[in-house]
Short mmCIF file of N, CA and C in Angstrom, two decimals:
data_model
loop_
_atom_site.label_atom_id
_atom_site.label_comp_id
_atom_site.label_asym_id
_atom_site.label_seq_id
_atom_site.Cartn_x
_atom_site.Cartn_y
_atom_site.Cartn_z
N MET B 163 -128.46 -96.39 4.20
CA MET B 163 -127.78 -95.05 4.06
C MET B 163 -126.56 -95.03 4.92
N VAL B 164 -125.48 -94.59 4.22
CA VAL B 164 -124.18 -94.57 4.87
C VAL B 164 -123.99 -93.01 5.34
N ARG B 165 -123.72 -92.93 6.64
CA ARG B 165 -123.40 -91.67 7.13
C ARG B 165 -121.91 -91.29 6.98
N PRO B 166 -121.68 -89.94 6.61
CA PRO B 166 -120.27 -89.52 6.71
C PRO B 166 -119.58 -89.68 8.06
N ALA B 167 -118.36 -89.95 7.97
CA ALA B 167 -117.64 -90.07 9.30
C ALA B 167 -117.61 -88.68 10.01
N PRO B 168 -117.76 -88.62 11.24
CA PRO B 168 -117.74 -87.35 11.97
C PRO B 168 -116.31 -86.66 11.68
N ALA B 169 -116.48 -85.25 11.58
CA ALA B 169 -115.29 -84.55 11.43
C ALA B 169 -114.32 -84.71 12.76
N PRO B 170 -113.07 -84.75 12.46
CA PRO B 170 -112.11 -84.93 13.54
C PRO B 170 -112.33 -83.65 14.58
N ARG B 171 -112.25 -83.99 15.87
CA ARG B 171 -112.40 -83.00 16.86
C ARG B 171 -111.24 -81.97 16.85
N ARG B 172 -111.50 -80.85 16.86
CA ARG B 172 -110.36 -79.89 16.95
C ARG B 172 -110.01 -79.54 18.31
N ARG B 173 -108.89 -79.02 18.57
CA ARG B 173 -108.34 -78.67 19.78
C ARG B 173 -109.25 -77.56 20.44
N SER B 174 -109.64 -77.57 21.51
CA SER B 174 -110.26 -76.38 22.24
C SER B 174 -109.15 -75.65 22.70
N GLU B 175 -108.94 -74.34 22.36
CA GLU B 175 -108.04 -73.45 22.86
C GLU B 175 -107.94 -73.40 24.34
N LYS B 176 -109.07 -73.34 24.91
CA LYS B 176 -109.29 -73.24 26.34
C LYS B 176 -108.70 -74.53 26.99
N SER B 177 -109.06 -75.64 26.54
CA SER B 177 -108.46 -76.93 27.05
C SER B 177 -106.92 -76.81 26.88
N ARG B 178 -106.56 -76.59 25.78
CA ARG B 178 -105.07 -76.62 25.49
C ARG B 178 -104.28 -75.62 26.41
N LEU B 179 -104.82 -74.52 26.55
CA LEU B 179 -104.16 -73.49 27.53
C LEU B 179 -104.18 -74.02 28.95
N ALA B 180 -105.29 -74.71 29.33
CA ALA B 180 -105.30 -75.27 30.68
C ALA B 180 -104.28 -76.35 30.78
N ILE B 181 -104.13 -77.18 29.73
CA ILE B 181 -103.17 -78.34 29.87
C ILE B 181 -101.78 -77.74 29.95
N VAL B 182 -101.46 -76.70 29.07
CA VAL B 182 -100.20 -76.18 29.02
C VAL B 182 -99.80 -75.54 30.42
N THR B 183 -100.78 -74.68 30.83
CA THR B 183 -100.52 -74.15 32.22
C THR B 183 -100.36 -75.09 33.43
N ALA B 184 -101.21 -76.14 33.44
CA ALA B 184 -101.05 -77.17 34.28
C ALA B 184 -99.69 -77.83 34.39
N THR B 185 -99.35 -78.21 33.04
CA THR B 185 -98.12 -78.92 32.88
C THR B 185 -96.84 -78.03 33.33
N ARG B 186 -96.94 -76.78 32.95
CA ARG B 186 -95.97 -75.83 33.31
C ARG B 186 -95.84 -75.75 34.96
N GLU B 187 -96.95 -75.60 35.56
CA GLU B 187 -96.99 -75.39 37.04
C GLU B 187 -96.53 -76.68 37.75
N LEU B 188 -96.98 -77.97 37.18
CA LEU B 188 -96.46 -79.16 37.82
C LEU B 188 -95.02 -79.40 37.58
N LEU B 189 -94.48 -79.05 36.36
CA LEU B 189 -93.10 -79.25 36.21
C LEU B 189 -92.25 -78.32 37.24
N LEU B 190 -92.73 -77.20 37.42
CA LEU B 190 -91.97 -76.30 38.39
C LEU B 190 -92.18 -76.79 39.67
N GLU B 191 -93.29 -77.31 40.15
CA GLU B 191 -93.53 -77.70 41.49
C GLU B 191 -92.94 -79.12 41.72
N ARG B 192 -92.98 -80.09 40.83
CA ARG B 192 -92.58 -81.43 41.08
C ARG B 192 -91.48 -81.95 40.30
N GLY B 193 -91.10 -81.24 39.26
CA GLY B 193 -90.20 -81.69 38.25
C GLY B 193 -90.70 -82.63 37.29
N PHE B 194 -89.73 -83.08 36.32
CA PHE B 194 -90.18 -83.94 35.20
C PHE B 194 -90.84 -85.22 35.87
N ASP B 195 -90.08 -85.94 36.72
CA ASP B 195 -90.46 -87.27 37.22
C ASP B 195 -91.67 -87.17 38.01
N GLY B 196 -92.06 -86.09 38.61
CA GLY B 196 -93.31 -85.97 39.43
C GLY B 196 -94.51 -85.45 38.72
N THR B 197 -94.27 -85.24 37.32
CA THR B 197 -95.47 -84.66 36.52
C THR B 197 -95.95 -85.92 35.63
N SER B 198 -97.15 -86.24 35.96
CA SER B 198 -97.90 -87.31 35.14
C SER B 198 -99.07 -86.83 34.49
N ILE B 199 -99.44 -87.51 33.45
CA ILE B 199 -100.63 -87.24 32.62
C ILE B 199 -101.72 -87.02 33.47
N GLU B 200 -101.93 -87.97 34.54
CA GLU B 200 -103.06 -87.90 35.47
C GLU B 200 -103.12 -86.61 36.20
N ALA B 201 -102.04 -86.18 36.61
CA ALA B 201 -101.91 -84.88 37.53
C ALA B 201 -102.27 -83.74 36.65
N VAL B 202 -101.70 -83.76 35.35
CA VAL B 202 -101.99 -82.60 34.48
C VAL B 202 -103.42 -82.50 34.20
N ALA B 203 -104.08 -83.76 33.89
CA ALA B 203 -105.46 -83.67 33.52
C ALA B 203 -106.27 -83.22 34.76
N ALA B 204 -106.03 -83.68 35.90
CA ALA B 204 -106.76 -83.29 37.10
C ALA B 204 -106.59 -81.68 37.35
N ARG B 205 -105.30 -81.28 37.17
CA ARG B 205 -105.13 -79.82 37.42
C ARG B 205 -105.84 -79.10 36.31
N ALA B 206 -105.79 -79.43 35.01
CA ALA B 206 -106.32 -78.64 33.90
C ALA B 206 -107.92 -78.88 33.84
N GLY B 207 -108.49 -79.90 34.51
CA GLY B 207 -109.84 -80.06 34.52
C GLY B 207 -110.34 -80.73 33.22
N VAL B 208 -109.44 -81.59 32.69
CA VAL B 208 -109.83 -82.30 31.42
C VAL B 208 -109.60 -83.75 31.61
N GLY B 209 -110.08 -84.50 30.74
CA GLY B 209 -109.84 -86.00 30.79
C GLY B 209 -108.45 -86.38 30.28
N LYS B 210 -107.92 -87.53 30.73
CA LYS B 210 -106.74 -87.95 30.17
C LYS B 210 -106.78 -88.10 28.67
N GLN B 211 -107.80 -88.66 28.21
CA GLN B 211 -108.07 -88.98 26.73
C GLN B 211 -107.85 -87.61 25.91
N THR B 212 -108.14 -86.49 26.57
CA THR B 212 -108.06 -85.21 25.84
C THR B 212 -106.56 -85.00 25.58
N ILE B 213 -105.87 -85.11 26.66
CA ILE B 213 -104.31 -84.86 26.59
C ILE B 213 -103.71 -85.88 25.55
N TYR B 214 -104.02 -87.17 25.69
CA TYR B 214 -103.57 -88.20 24.72
C TYR B 214 -103.93 -88.05 23.24
N ARG B 215 -105.07 -87.36 23.09
CA ARG B 215 -105.61 -87.09 21.61
C ARG B 215 -104.59 -86.09 21.07
N TRP B 216 -104.06 -85.28 21.79
CA TRP B 216 -103.15 -84.12 21.28
C TRP B 216 -101.72 -84.45 21.38
N TRP B 217 -101.27 -85.12 22.50
CA TRP B 217 -99.87 -85.44 22.85
C TRP B 217 -99.79 -86.98 22.97
N PRO B 218 -99.14 -87.66 22.23
CA PRO B 218 -99.17 -89.08 22.46
C PRO B 218 -98.38 -89.70 23.73
N SER B 219 -97.58 -88.71 24.32
CA SER B 219 -96.84 -89.30 25.48
C SER B 219 -96.41 -88.02 26.48
N ARG B 220 -96.16 -88.40 27.67
CA ARG B 220 -95.74 -87.41 28.68
C ARG B 220 -94.56 -86.64 28.12
N PRO B 221 -93.47 -87.27 27.59
CA PRO B 221 -92.32 -86.59 27.02
C PRO B 221 -92.64 -85.57 25.94
N THR B 222 -93.71 -85.98 25.17
CA THR B 222 -94.12 -85.03 23.92
C THR B 222 -94.81 -83.84 24.50
N LEU B 223 -95.64 -84.02 25.55
CA LEU B 223 -96.37 -82.86 26.15
C LEU B 223 -95.35 -81.98 26.89
N VAL B 224 -94.37 -82.55 27.65
CA VAL B 224 -93.34 -81.65 28.35
C VAL B 224 -92.55 -81.02 27.25
N ALA B 225 -92.13 -81.54 26.25
CA ALA B 225 -91.29 -81.06 25.21
C ALA B 225 -92.08 -79.82 24.58
N ASP B 226 -93.30 -79.98 24.25
CA ASP B 226 -94.15 -78.85 23.77
C ASP B 226 -94.23 -77.73 24.70
N VAL B 227 -94.44 -77.94 25.95
CA VAL B 227 -94.46 -76.83 26.93
C VAL B 227 -93.19 -76.18 27.15
N LEU B 228 -92.04 -76.96 27.17
CA LEU B 228 -90.79 -76.38 27.42
C LEU B 228 -90.48 -75.64 26.16
N LEU B 229 -90.65 -76.13 24.98
CA LEU B 229 -90.28 -75.32 23.76
C LEU B 229 -91.22 -74.11 23.66
N GLU B 230 -92.42 -74.11 24.12
CA GLU B 230 -93.17 -72.85 24.06
C GLU B 230 -92.55 -71.72 24.87
N ASP B 231 -91.89 -72.13 25.94
CA ASP B 231 -91.16 -71.18 26.86
C ASP B 231 -89.70 -70.91 26.36
N ALA B 232 -89.32 -71.76 25.49
CA ALA B 232 -87.84 -71.50 25.05
C ALA B 232 -87.45 -70.23 24.43
N ASP B 233 -88.46 -69.57 23.77
CA ASP B 233 -88.18 -68.35 23.10
C ASP B 233 -87.84 -67.24 24.16
N GLN B 234 -88.21 -67.41 25.40
CA GLN B 234 -87.89 -66.43 26.50
C GLN B 234 -86.39 -66.67 26.82
N ILE B 235 -85.77 -67.63 26.46
CA ILE B 235 -84.27 -67.85 26.78
C ILE B 235 -83.51 -67.74 25.45
N ILE B 236 -83.92 -68.10 24.36
CA ILE B 236 -83.21 -68.17 23.19
C ILE B 236 -83.31 -66.73 22.46
N ALA B 237 -82.33 -66.05 22.51
CA ALA B 237 -82.22 -64.71 21.86
C ALA B 237 -81.01 -64.72 21.02
N PRO B 238 -81.08 -64.26 19.75
CA PRO B 238 -79.91 -64.14 18.94
C PRO B 238 -78.76 -63.27 19.56
N VAL B 239 -77.59 -63.52 19.23
CA VAL B 239 -76.52 -62.68 19.60
C VAL B 239 -76.49 -61.43 18.73
N THR B 240 -76.37 -60.29 19.37
CA THR B 240 -76.33 -59.10 18.74
C THR B 240 -75.09 -58.91 17.78
N HIS B 241 -75.13 -58.24 16.68
CA HIS B 241 -73.98 -58.05 15.80
C HIS B 241 -73.69 -56.57 15.78
N THR B 242 -72.65 -56.38 16.51
CA THR B 242 -72.03 -54.89 16.38
C THR B 242 -70.62 -55.14 15.93
N ASP B 243 -69.74 -54.22 16.03
CA ASP B 243 -68.35 -54.12 15.64
C ASP B 243 -67.44 -55.00 16.66
N ASP B 244 -68.06 -55.18 17.77
CA ASP B 244 -67.33 -55.89 18.91
C ASP B 244 -67.71 -57.31 19.20
N LEU B 245 -67.05 -58.13 18.59
CA LEU B 245 -67.33 -59.58 18.72
C LEU B 245 -67.28 -60.06 20.22
N LEU B 246 -66.23 -59.61 20.94
CA LEU B 246 -66.16 -60.06 22.31
C LEU B 246 -67.30 -59.43 23.16
N GLY B 247 -67.51 -58.20 22.94
CA GLY B 247 -68.75 -57.48 23.67
C GLY B 247 -69.97 -58.13 23.41
N ASP B 248 -70.31 -58.44 22.12
CA ASP B 248 -71.56 -59.17 21.65
C ASP B 248 -71.78 -60.46 22.51
N LEU B 249 -70.66 -61.33 22.43
CA LEU B 249 -70.76 -62.56 22.95
C LEU B 249 -70.81 -62.48 24.53
N VAL B 250 -70.06 -61.63 25.19
CA VAL B 250 -70.10 -61.52 26.61
C VAL B 250 -71.50 -60.99 27.07
N ARG B 251 -72.01 -59.99 26.43
CA ARG B 251 -73.39 -59.55 26.86
C ARG B 251 -74.39 -60.72 26.59
N TRP B 252 -74.30 -61.46 25.52
CA TRP B 252 -75.24 -62.53 25.21
C TRP B 252 -75.18 -63.65 26.28
N VAL B 253 -73.91 -64.08 26.52
CA VAL B 253 -73.75 -65.15 27.53
C VAL B 253 -74.16 -64.70 28.96
N GLY B 254 -73.87 -63.46 29.20
CA GLY B 254 -74.43 -62.90 30.54
C GLY B 254 -75.87 -63.04 30.67
N LYS B 255 -76.63 -62.66 29.67
CA LYS B 255 -78.05 -62.84 29.70
C LYS B 255 -78.55 -64.25 29.66
N LEU B 256 -77.81 -65.09 28.94
CA LEU B 256 -78.13 -66.52 29.11
C LEU B 256 -78.02 -67.06 30.42
N ALA B 257 -76.93 -66.69 31.04
CA ALA B 257 -76.61 -67.35 32.39
C ALA B 257 -77.60 -66.74 33.40
N ALA B 258 -77.87 -65.42 33.37
CA ALA B 258 -78.81 -64.87 34.27
C ALA B 258 -80.21 -65.52 34.06
N THR B 259 -80.64 -65.80 32.86
CA THR B 259 -81.97 -66.42 32.68
C THR B 259 -81.92 -67.88 33.14
N LEU B 260 -80.91 -68.60 32.87
CA LEU B 260 -80.88 -70.01 33.25
C LEU B 260 -80.56 -70.14 34.65
N THR B 261 -80.15 -69.26 35.34
CA THR B 261 -79.91 -69.40 36.79
C THR B 261 -81.17 -68.85 37.66
N THR B 262 -82.16 -68.34 37.03
CA THR B 262 -83.41 -68.06 37.72
C THR B 262 -84.03 -69.45 38.23
N GLU B 263 -84.93 -69.42 39.17
CA GLU B 263 -85.58 -70.61 39.53
C GLU B 263 -86.21 -71.31 38.37
N ARG B 264 -86.89 -70.56 37.63
CA ARG B 264 -87.66 -71.13 36.43
C ARG B 264 -86.70 -71.56 35.35
N GLY B 265 -85.59 -70.85 35.05
CA GLY B 265 -84.71 -71.26 34.04
C GLY B 265 -83.91 -72.38 34.34
N SER B 266 -83.61 -72.52 35.63
CA SER B 266 -82.86 -73.69 36.12
C SER B 266 -83.54 -75.00 36.07
N ALA B 267 -84.86 -74.78 36.43
CA ALA B 267 -85.75 -75.90 36.38
C ALA B 267 -85.99 -76.34 35.00
N MET B 268 -86.12 -75.41 34.09
CA MET B 268 -86.33 -75.79 32.70
C MET B 268 -85.19 -76.41 32.19
N LEU B 269 -84.04 -75.95 32.42
CA LEU B 269 -82.73 -76.63 31.88
C LEU B 269 -82.71 -78.06 32.40
N ARG B 270 -82.98 -78.35 33.63
CA ARG B 270 -83.05 -79.66 34.16
C ARG B 270 -84.03 -80.58 33.59
N MET B 271 -85.18 -79.93 33.26
CA MET B 271 -86.20 -80.78 32.76
C MET B 271 -85.99 -81.13 31.25
N LEU B 272 -85.39 -80.19 30.60
CA LEU B 272 -84.88 -80.41 29.21
C LEU B 272 -83.99 -81.60 29.20
N THR B 273 -83.03 -81.60 30.04
CA THR B 273 -82.09 -82.73 30.17
C THR B 273 -82.74 -84.04 30.37
N VAL B 274 -83.62 -84.09 31.36
CA VAL B 274 -84.17 -85.36 31.72
C VAL B 274 -85.16 -85.75 30.56
N ALA B 275 -85.92 -84.88 30.05
CA ALA B 275 -86.71 -85.23 28.98
C ALA B 275 -85.96 -85.75 27.65
N CYS B 276 -84.92 -85.26 27.47
CA CYS B 276 -83.96 -85.75 26.37
C CYS B 276 -83.51 -87.16 26.64
N MET B 277 -83.13 -87.47 27.92
CA MET B 277 -82.69 -88.72 28.27
C MET B 277 -83.80 -89.86 28.27
N GLU B 278 -85.03 -89.42 28.38
CA GLU B 278 -86.10 -90.42 28.56
C GLU B 278 -86.67 -90.88 27.22
N HIS B 279 -86.62 -90.07 26.18
CA HIS B 279 -87.31 -90.36 24.95
C HIS B 279 -86.52 -89.79 23.74
N GLU B 280 -86.07 -90.54 22.87
CA GLU B 280 -85.19 -90.07 21.79
C GLU B 280 -85.94 -89.13 20.84
N ASP B 281 -87.19 -89.39 20.50
CA ASP B 281 -87.97 -88.38 19.65
C ASP B 281 -88.03 -87.09 20.25
N THR B 282 -88.29 -87.20 21.57
CA THR B 282 -88.44 -85.89 22.35
C THR B 282 -86.94 -85.21 22.37
N ALA B 283 -85.93 -86.02 22.47
CA ALA B 283 -84.60 -85.33 22.53
C ALA B 283 -84.35 -84.64 21.23
N VAL B 284 -84.66 -85.23 20.06
CA VAL B 284 -84.46 -84.62 18.80
C VAL B 284 -85.22 -83.31 18.62
N ARG B 285 -86.43 -83.32 19.10
CA ARG B 285 -87.27 -82.10 18.97
C ARG B 285 -86.72 -81.00 20.05
N LEU B 286 -86.30 -81.36 21.21
CA LEU B 286 -85.71 -80.36 22.05
C LEU B 286 -84.37 -79.85 21.62
N ARG B 287 -83.56 -80.71 21.02
CA ARG B 287 -82.29 -80.23 20.47
C ARG B 287 -82.52 -79.33 19.37
N ALA B 288 -83.43 -79.60 18.50
CA ALA B 288 -83.82 -78.72 17.40
C ALA B 288 -84.46 -77.32 17.76
N GLY B 289 -85.20 -77.50 18.86
CA GLY B 289 -86.02 -76.31 19.29
C GLY B 289 -85.22 -75.40 20.40
N PHE B 290 -84.12 -76.01 21.01
CA PHE B 290 -83.46 -75.31 22.03
C PHE B 290 -81.93 -75.28 21.93
N SER B 291 -81.37 -76.35 21.87
CA SER B 291 -79.91 -76.46 21.88
C SER B 291 -79.39 -75.88 20.36
N ALA B 292 -79.96 -76.35 19.31
CA ALA B 292 -79.41 -75.96 18.09
C ALA B 292 -79.64 -74.47 17.86
N PRO B 293 -80.59 -73.75 18.17
CA PRO B 293 -80.68 -72.30 18.06
C PRO B 293 -79.60 -71.52 18.94
N LEU B 294 -79.39 -72.09 20.09
CA LEU B 294 -78.41 -71.43 20.89
C LEU B 294 -77.06 -71.44 20.22
N LEU B 295 -76.68 -72.78 19.91
CA LEU B 295 -75.36 -72.92 19.21
C LEU B 295 -75.30 -72.17 17.96
N ALA B 296 -76.32 -72.17 17.15
CA ALA B 296 -76.36 -71.57 15.85
C ALA B 296 -76.16 -69.98 15.98
N SER B 297 -76.77 -69.44 16.96
CA SER B 297 -76.67 -67.99 17.27
C SER B 297 -75.22 -67.60 17.53
N VAL B 298 -74.52 -68.38 18.34
CA VAL B 298 -73.09 -67.99 18.59
C VAL B 298 -72.25 -68.29 17.37
N ARG B 299 -72.43 -69.45 16.69
CA ARG B 299 -71.80 -69.75 15.55
C ARG B 299 -71.82 -68.77 14.42
N THR B 300 -73.08 -68.29 14.28
CA THR B 300 -73.26 -67.37 13.17
C THR B 300 -72.53 -65.97 13.47
N ARG B 301 -72.55 -65.60 14.79
CA ARG B 301 -71.81 -64.37 15.06
C ARG B 301 -70.34 -64.63 14.94
N LEU B 302 -69.77 -65.78 15.25
CA LEU B 302 -68.36 -66.06 15.03
C LEU B 302 -68.10 -66.00 13.54
N LEU B 303 -68.99 -66.48 12.73
CA LEU B 303 -68.66 -66.68 11.37
C LEU B 303 -68.62 -65.15 10.70
N ALA B 304 -69.61 -64.38 11.18
CA ALA B 304 -69.65 -63.05 10.75
C ALA B 304 -68.41 -62.24 11.10
N ALA B 305 -67.72 -62.60 12.08
CA ALA B 305 -66.48 -62.01 12.57
C ALA B 305 -65.25 -62.62 11.79
N GLY B 306 -65.52 -63.54 10.85
CA GLY B 306 -64.38 -64.06 9.96
C GLY B 306 -63.84 -65.34 10.59
N VAL B 307 -64.27 -65.99 11.65
CA VAL B 307 -63.85 -67.20 12.17
C VAL B 307 -64.17 -68.36 11.24
N ASP B 308 -63.31 -69.18 10.89
CA ASP B 308 -63.57 -70.30 10.04
C ASP B 308 -64.62 -71.22 10.69
N GLU B 309 -65.43 -71.95 9.74
CA GLU B 309 -66.50 -72.94 10.13
C GLU B 309 -66.20 -73.90 11.27
N GLY B 310 -65.10 -74.61 11.12
CA GLY B 310 -64.81 -75.52 12.25
C GLY B 310 -64.53 -74.92 13.49
N THR B 311 -63.74 -73.92 13.54
CA THR B 311 -63.43 -73.21 14.74
C THR B 311 -64.65 -72.61 15.41
N ALA B 312 -65.54 -71.98 14.57
CA ALA B 312 -66.79 -71.40 14.87
C ALA B 312 -67.63 -72.41 15.69
N ALA B 313 -67.72 -73.51 15.00
CA ALA B 313 -68.57 -74.60 15.60
C ALA B 313 -68.07 -75.00 17.00
N SER B 314 -66.71 -75.25 17.11
CA SER B 314 -66.11 -75.71 18.34
C SER B 314 -66.20 -74.69 19.46
N ALA B 315 -66.01 -73.33 19.04
CA ALA B 315 -66.16 -72.21 20.02
C ALA B 315 -67.62 -72.08 20.43
N ALA B 316 -68.51 -72.23 19.57
CA ALA B 316 -69.93 -72.22 19.93
C ALA B 316 -70.31 -73.35 20.96
N ASP B 317 -69.68 -74.51 20.75
CA ASP B 317 -69.94 -75.58 21.69
C ASP B 317 -69.34 -75.21 23.15
N ALA B 318 -68.12 -74.67 23.02
CA ALA B 318 -67.49 -74.34 24.25
C ALA B 318 -68.22 -73.22 25.04
N ILE B 319 -68.71 -72.18 24.39
CA ILE B 319 -69.31 -71.06 24.89
C ILE B 319 -70.73 -71.48 25.61
N VAL B 320 -71.56 -72.14 24.81
CA VAL B 320 -72.79 -72.55 25.28
C VAL B 320 -72.64 -73.58 26.33
N GLY B 321 -71.77 -74.63 26.13
CA GLY B 321 -71.59 -75.60 27.17
C GLY B 321 -70.91 -75.08 28.44
N ALA B 322 -70.16 -74.02 28.37
CA ALA B 322 -69.55 -73.45 29.50
C ALA B 322 -70.69 -72.64 30.40
N VAL B 323 -71.84 -72.48 29.92
CA VAL B 323 -72.96 -72.03 30.62
C VAL B 323 -73.88 -73.01 31.07
N VAL B 324 -74.24 -73.99 30.20
CA VAL B 324 -75.21 -74.99 30.49
C VAL B 324 -74.63 -76.02 31.50
N TYR B 325 -73.39 -76.62 31.21
CA TYR B 325 -73.01 -77.54 32.11
C TYR B 325 -72.82 -77.15 33.54
N PRO B 326 -72.25 -76.14 33.86
CA PRO B 326 -72.02 -75.63 35.32
C PRO B 326 -73.42 -75.55 35.92
N ILE B 327 -74.44 -74.97 35.18
CA ILE B 327 -75.69 -74.70 35.82
C ILE B 327 -76.39 -76.03 36.07
N LEU B 328 -76.21 -77.05 35.15
CA LEU B 328 -76.67 -78.38 35.47
C LEU B 328 -76.07 -79.05 36.62
N SER B 329 -74.73 -78.84 36.74
CA SER B 329 -74.01 -79.45 37.88
C SER B 329 -73.92 -78.71 39.12
N GLU B 330 -73.93 -77.37 39.09
CA GLU B 330 -73.71 -76.59 40.25
C GLU B 330 -75.02 -75.93 40.67
N GLY B 331 -75.99 -75.86 39.82
CA GLY B 331 -77.27 -75.17 40.00
C GLY B 331 -77.23 -73.74 39.94
N ARG B 332 -78.06 -73.03 40.58
CA ARG B 332 -78.21 -71.64 40.49
C ARG B 332 -77.14 -70.77 41.07
N GLY B 333 -76.15 -71.32 41.67
CA GLY B 333 -75.00 -70.59 42.28
C GLY B 333 -74.09 -70.14 41.09
N TYR B 334 -74.24 -70.72 39.97
CA TYR B 334 -73.31 -70.39 38.88
C TYR B 334 -73.60 -68.78 38.50
N SER B 335 -72.36 -68.11 38.47
CA SER B 335 -72.62 -66.59 38.33
C SER B 335 -72.48 -66.09 36.82
N ARG B 336 -73.10 -65.08 36.68
CA ARG B 336 -72.96 -64.41 35.33
C ARG B 336 -71.61 -63.90 35.08
N LYS B 337 -70.96 -63.56 36.07
CA LYS B 337 -69.56 -63.02 35.89
C LYS B 337 -68.62 -64.08 35.51
N ARG B 338 -68.87 -65.35 35.91
CA ARG B 338 -68.10 -66.47 35.64
C ARG B 338 -68.34 -66.85 34.22
N ALA B 339 -69.56 -66.85 33.71
CA ALA B 339 -69.90 -67.14 32.33
C ALA B 339 -69.19 -66.07 31.44
N GLU B 340 -69.21 -64.85 31.78
CA GLU B 340 -68.65 -63.78 30.91
C GLU B 340 -67.14 -64.01 30.93
N SER B 341 -66.49 -64.30 32.03
CA SER B 341 -65.10 -64.64 32.18
C SER B 341 -64.69 -65.69 31.24
N THR B 342 -65.47 -66.82 31.36
CA THR B 342 -65.16 -68.04 30.42
C THR B 342 -65.32 -67.65 29.03
N THR B 343 -66.17 -66.83 28.66
CA THR B 343 -66.41 -66.55 27.27
C THR B 343 -65.28 -65.63 26.79
N ARG B 344 -64.73 -64.72 27.60
CA ARG B 344 -63.61 -63.98 27.25
C ARG B 344 -62.34 -64.95 27.05
N LEU B 345 -62.17 -65.81 27.85
CA LEU B 345 -61.13 -66.88 27.71
C LEU B 345 -61.21 -67.59 26.42
N ILE B 346 -62.39 -68.06 26.12
CA ILE B 346 -62.55 -68.77 24.88
C ILE B 346 -62.31 -67.89 23.56
N ILE B 347 -62.75 -66.68 23.74
CA ILE B 347 -62.59 -65.74 22.49
C ILE B 347 -61.16 -65.37 22.36
N SER B 348 -60.41 -65.16 23.48
CA SER B 348 -58.99 -64.90 23.52
C SER B 348 -58.30 -66.00 22.90
N GLY B 349 -58.67 -67.23 23.06
CA GLY B 349 -57.95 -68.36 22.54
C GLY B 349 -58.25 -68.47 20.99
N LEU B 350 -59.17 -67.83 20.42
CA LEU B 350 -59.37 -67.77 18.94
C LEU B 350 -58.34 -66.99 18.29
N LYS B 351 -57.78 -65.88 19.07
CA LYS B 351 -56.86 -64.97 18.40
C LYS B 351 -55.50 -65.40 18.47
N SER B 352 -55.30 -66.43 19.20
CA SER B 352 -53.85 -66.89 19.28
C SER B 352 -53.22 -67.49 17.93
#
């Protein structure tokens, strides 16, 4: 008599939450390089095989955890009759979020995770970078800016926040982000 294959084991939501929470805590405490599958398993109270059953690698696990938190950072640009005001407010909020201890750590970890594993980089770009750029680009297009200029201006605006925070850390000011955005937008009108 042939027995049917056992049904695939489903994720235990309790274990998944424990793994995600442990990963998030370890990333904040130790950074990307200091977070291992072994440490996550120990902190979550699960076996390493449980983690590997759901996430094939450390970068995949980290990407999922970071993307789960990304919605707290990624907010669409508001559309009013004031293009400059909309973008300045949005960039101010983005800078304020990314210069918190958690936001700054997340940004550094996103960068490191992208450098370590190409599949992870693709997922993180799609879930984090692309939505930021698309939000700014969409707002510029709605204001009548042509596609090529909108794409370049979105790169400049988002990059003007992200790059200084990566290189200078949490000292980057919201005021500087807003000033840079004003400068970029004024260049569009020339």
